[in-house]
Amino acid sequence: MPAFLLLAATLAAAPADTAPIECGACAEWNQPQAPFRLHGDSWYVGTKGLSAVLVATPEGLVLIDGALPQSAPLIAANVAALGFDLRDVRFLLNSHAHFDHAGGLAALQRLSGAPVLTTSAGARAMRRGATTHDDPQAGFGDKANGYPPIAVIQVIEDGGSVSVGDVVFRMHASPGHTPGGTTWTWRSCEGGDCRDLVYADSLTAVSAPGFRFSDDPPRVAEFRATIARVAALPCDLVVSAHPGFSGLFDKLAEREADPSRNALLDPKACQAYAQAGEDWLARRLAEEAAATPGD
């Protein structure tokens, strides 16, 4: 049986973990996107609005992020279109435990058998299949925030790493957008040209109604430390959890217009991405201050 037919049959046999989540942006986020090479053996395999990255090594594959539950078939199809087999995935990595980035992990775990690596805070959310009470978006409720829970999780500590073949994936804890967010870095080589790649967690100060970041100064300080940390990473190419926030497809269009250079490579990309996160947080704090009744 052709690989794509086998994949379709497998997904059809266990549809519960790919049942669509409905949200205002979900249909737009989940538009199909053809896979493309980032650099070396690192590939974009996500949708138009939700990133997922596959890294291939001779010793196996690593897949970062699962997008929505209904994104899992699209990600799996992109992996197969590149000639890879999901059963060769050794680890599933995650940016943060929200339904639009962790929602597809249960299905991808079923298809691959690979464990999900995350922080202890991320693991608490993934095991319950919804945000934890200390997440800024928890106020939306478990029904709105819910997604298929993850069965097999390995907790990794800040600064920890995992290796597949000669590729080392290092985790940088990125609390702020969520309590358990992570940013991942690795090096990818192409014809002797080795580059530092970054899969960056979301740096947006987004919350449910009624939540105020300014009511928790330590959380704000932690968020700003995360932003500074991302800005300081060795970074030749960045993919953000939402690709639009790092201008990924604009850069891809530049590369396609001028194939003589890889416009995805930008040594200032992490700094720009982090500055956008700092600007967002500053605006949010200013809005909260303006909404606070005067003394």
Coordinates of C-alpha atoms in Angstrom, one line a residue, residues 117-273:
L117 CA 10.1 16.4 25.6
T118 CA 9.1 19.4 27.7
T119 CA 9.5 21.2 31.0
S120 CA 7.9 20.0 34.2
A121 CA 5.3 22.9 33.9
G122 CA 4.7 22.0 30.3
A123 CA 4.2 18.3 31.2
R124 CA 1.6 19.2 33.8
A125 CA -0.5 20.9 31.1
M126 CA 0.0 18.3 28.5
R127 CA -1.0 15.4 30.8
R128 CA -4.3 17.1 31.5
G129 CA -4.8 18.3 28.0
A130 CA -5.4 21.9 28.9
T131 CA -3.7 24.9 30.4
T132 CA -2.8 24.9 34.1
H133 CA -4.3 27.5 36.5
D134 CA -1.2 29.7 36.4
D135 CA -1.3 30.1 32.6
P136 CA -2.3 33.7 31.5
Q137 CA -4.9 32.1 29.2
A138 CA -6.4 29.7 31.8
G139 CA -9.4 32.0 32.2
F140 CA -10.8 30.9 28.9
G141 CA -11.6 27.6 30.6
D142 CA -10.7 23.9 30.0
K143 CA -13.3 23.5 27.3
A144 CA -11.8 26.3 25.2
N145 CA -8.2 25.4 26.0
G146 CA -8.6 21.6 25.8
Y147 CA -6.8 19.2 23.4
P148 CA -5.9 15.5 23.4
P149 CA -3.7 14.8 26.5
I150 CA -0.2 13.4 25.9
A151 CA 0.5 9.9 27.3
V152 CA 4.3 9.6 27.1
I153 CA 6.3 12.7 28.3
Q154 CA 9.9 13.1 29.3
V155 CA 10.7 16.1 31.4
I156 CA 13.9 18.0 30.5
E157 CA 15.5 20.6 32.6
D158 CA 16.5 24.1 31.5
G159 CA 19.7 23.9 29.5
G160 CA 19.3 20.2 29.0
S161 CA 19.9 18.6 25.7
V162 CA 19.1 15.5 23.7
S163 CA 21.1 14.1 20.8
V164 CA 20.1 12.1 17.7
G165 CA 23.1 11.1 15.7
D166 CA 25.5 14.0 15.8
V167 CA 22.8 16.7 16.2
V168 CA 22.3 18.1 19.6
F169 CA 19.0 19.8 20.5
R170 CA 19.3 22.1 23.5
M171 CA 16.3 23.3 25.4
H172 CA 16.1 26.9 26.7
A173 CA 13.2 27.4 29.2
S174 CA 11.0 30.3 27.9
P175 CA 8.4 31.2 30.6
G176 CA 6.2 34.1 29.9
H177 CA 3.6 33.3 27.2
T178 CA 3.1 30.2 29.2
P179 CA 4.7 29.0 32.5
G180 CA 6.4 26.0 30.7
G181 CA 7.4 27.3 27.3
T182 CA 10.6 26.2 25.6
T183 CA 12.9 27.4 22.9
W184 CA 15.0 24.8 21.0
T185 CA 18.4 25.3 19.3
W186 CA 20.5 23.0 17.1
R187 CA 23.1 23.2 14.3
S188 CA 22.3 22.2 10.8
C189 CA 24.9 21.7 8.1
E190 CA 24.7 22.0 4.3
G191 CA 27.7 21.3 2.2
G192 CA 30.0 22.2 5.1
D193 CA 28.0 25.4 5.8
C194 CA 26.9 24.9 9.4
R195 CA 24.3 27.2 10.9
D196 CA 22.6 27.8 14.3
L197 CA 18.9 27.2 14.0
V198 CA 16.3 28.4 16.6
Y199 CA 12.8 27.2 17.1
A200 CA 11.5 30.1 19.2
D201 CA 8.7 29.9 21.6
S202 CA 5.9 32.6 21.5
L203 CA 6.9 35.9 23.1
T204 CA 3.4 37.5 23.0
A205 CA 1.8 38.8 26.2
V206 CA -1.6 37.3 25.5
S207 CA -4.2 36.4 28.2
A208 CA -7.8 35.6 29.0
P209 CA -10.0 38.6 29.9
G210 CA -9.3 39.9 33.4
F211 CA -5.7 38.7 33.6
R212 CA -3.2 41.4 34.3
F213 CA 0.5 40.8 33.9
S214 CA 1.3 44.0 35.9
D215 CA -0.3 42.4 39.0
D216 CA 2.6 39.9 39.1
P217 CA 5.9 41.8 38.8
P218 CA 8.0 38.6 39.1
R219 CA 6.2 37.1 36.1
V220 CA 6.9 40.3 34.1
A221 CA 10.6 40.1 35.1
E222 CA 10.7 36.4 34.1
F223 CA 9.0 37.2 30.8
R224 CA 11.6 40.0 30.1
A225 CA 14.4 37.6 31.0
T226 CA 13.0 35.1 28.5
I227 CA 12.9 37.8 25.8
A228 CA 16.5 38.8 26.5
R229 CA 17.6 35.2 26.4
V230 CA 16.1 34.6 23.0
A231 CA 17.7 37.8 21.7
A232 CA 21.1 36.5 22.9
L233 CA 21.0 33.0 21.3
P234 CA 23.4 32.0 18.6
C235 CA 21.0 32.4 15.7
D236 CA 21.3 32.2 12.0
L237 CA 17.8 31.2 11.2
V238 CA 14.7 31.4 13.4
V239 CA 11.3 29.7 13.1
S240 CA 8.7 31.0 15.6
A241 CA 5.8 28.9 16.8
H242 CA 3.6 31.1 14.6
P243 CA 5.6 31.6 11.4
G244 CA 4.3 35.0 10.7
F245 CA 5.8 36.5 13.9
S246 CA 9.3 35.8 12.5
G247 CA 8.5 36.7 8.9
L248 CA 9.2 33.2 7.7
F249 CA 7.1 33.2 4.6
D250 CA 8.3 36.7 3.6
K251 CA 11.8 35.4 3.8
L252 CA 10.9 32.3 1.9
A253 CA 9.4 34.4 -0.9
E254 CA 12.7 36.4 -1.1
R255 CA 14.7 33.1 -1.3
E256 CA 12.4 31.9 -4.1
A257 CA 12.9 35.2 -6.0
D258 CA 16.7 35.0 -5.6
P259 CA 17.8 31.3 -5.3
S260 CA 21.4 32.4 -5.2
R261 CA 21.1 33.2 -1.5
N262 CA 19.1 31.7 1.3
A263 CA 17.1 34.7 2.6
L264 CA 16.0 32.6 5.5
L265 CA 19.4 33.1 7.0
D266 CA 19.5 36.3 9.1
P267 CA 21.9 36.6 12.0
K268 CA 19.8 39.4 13.5
A269 CA 16.5 37.5 13.3
C270 CA 16.4 36.4 16.9
Q271 CA 17.1 40.0 18.1
A272 CA 14.3 41.3 15.9
Y273 CA 11.9 38.6 17.1

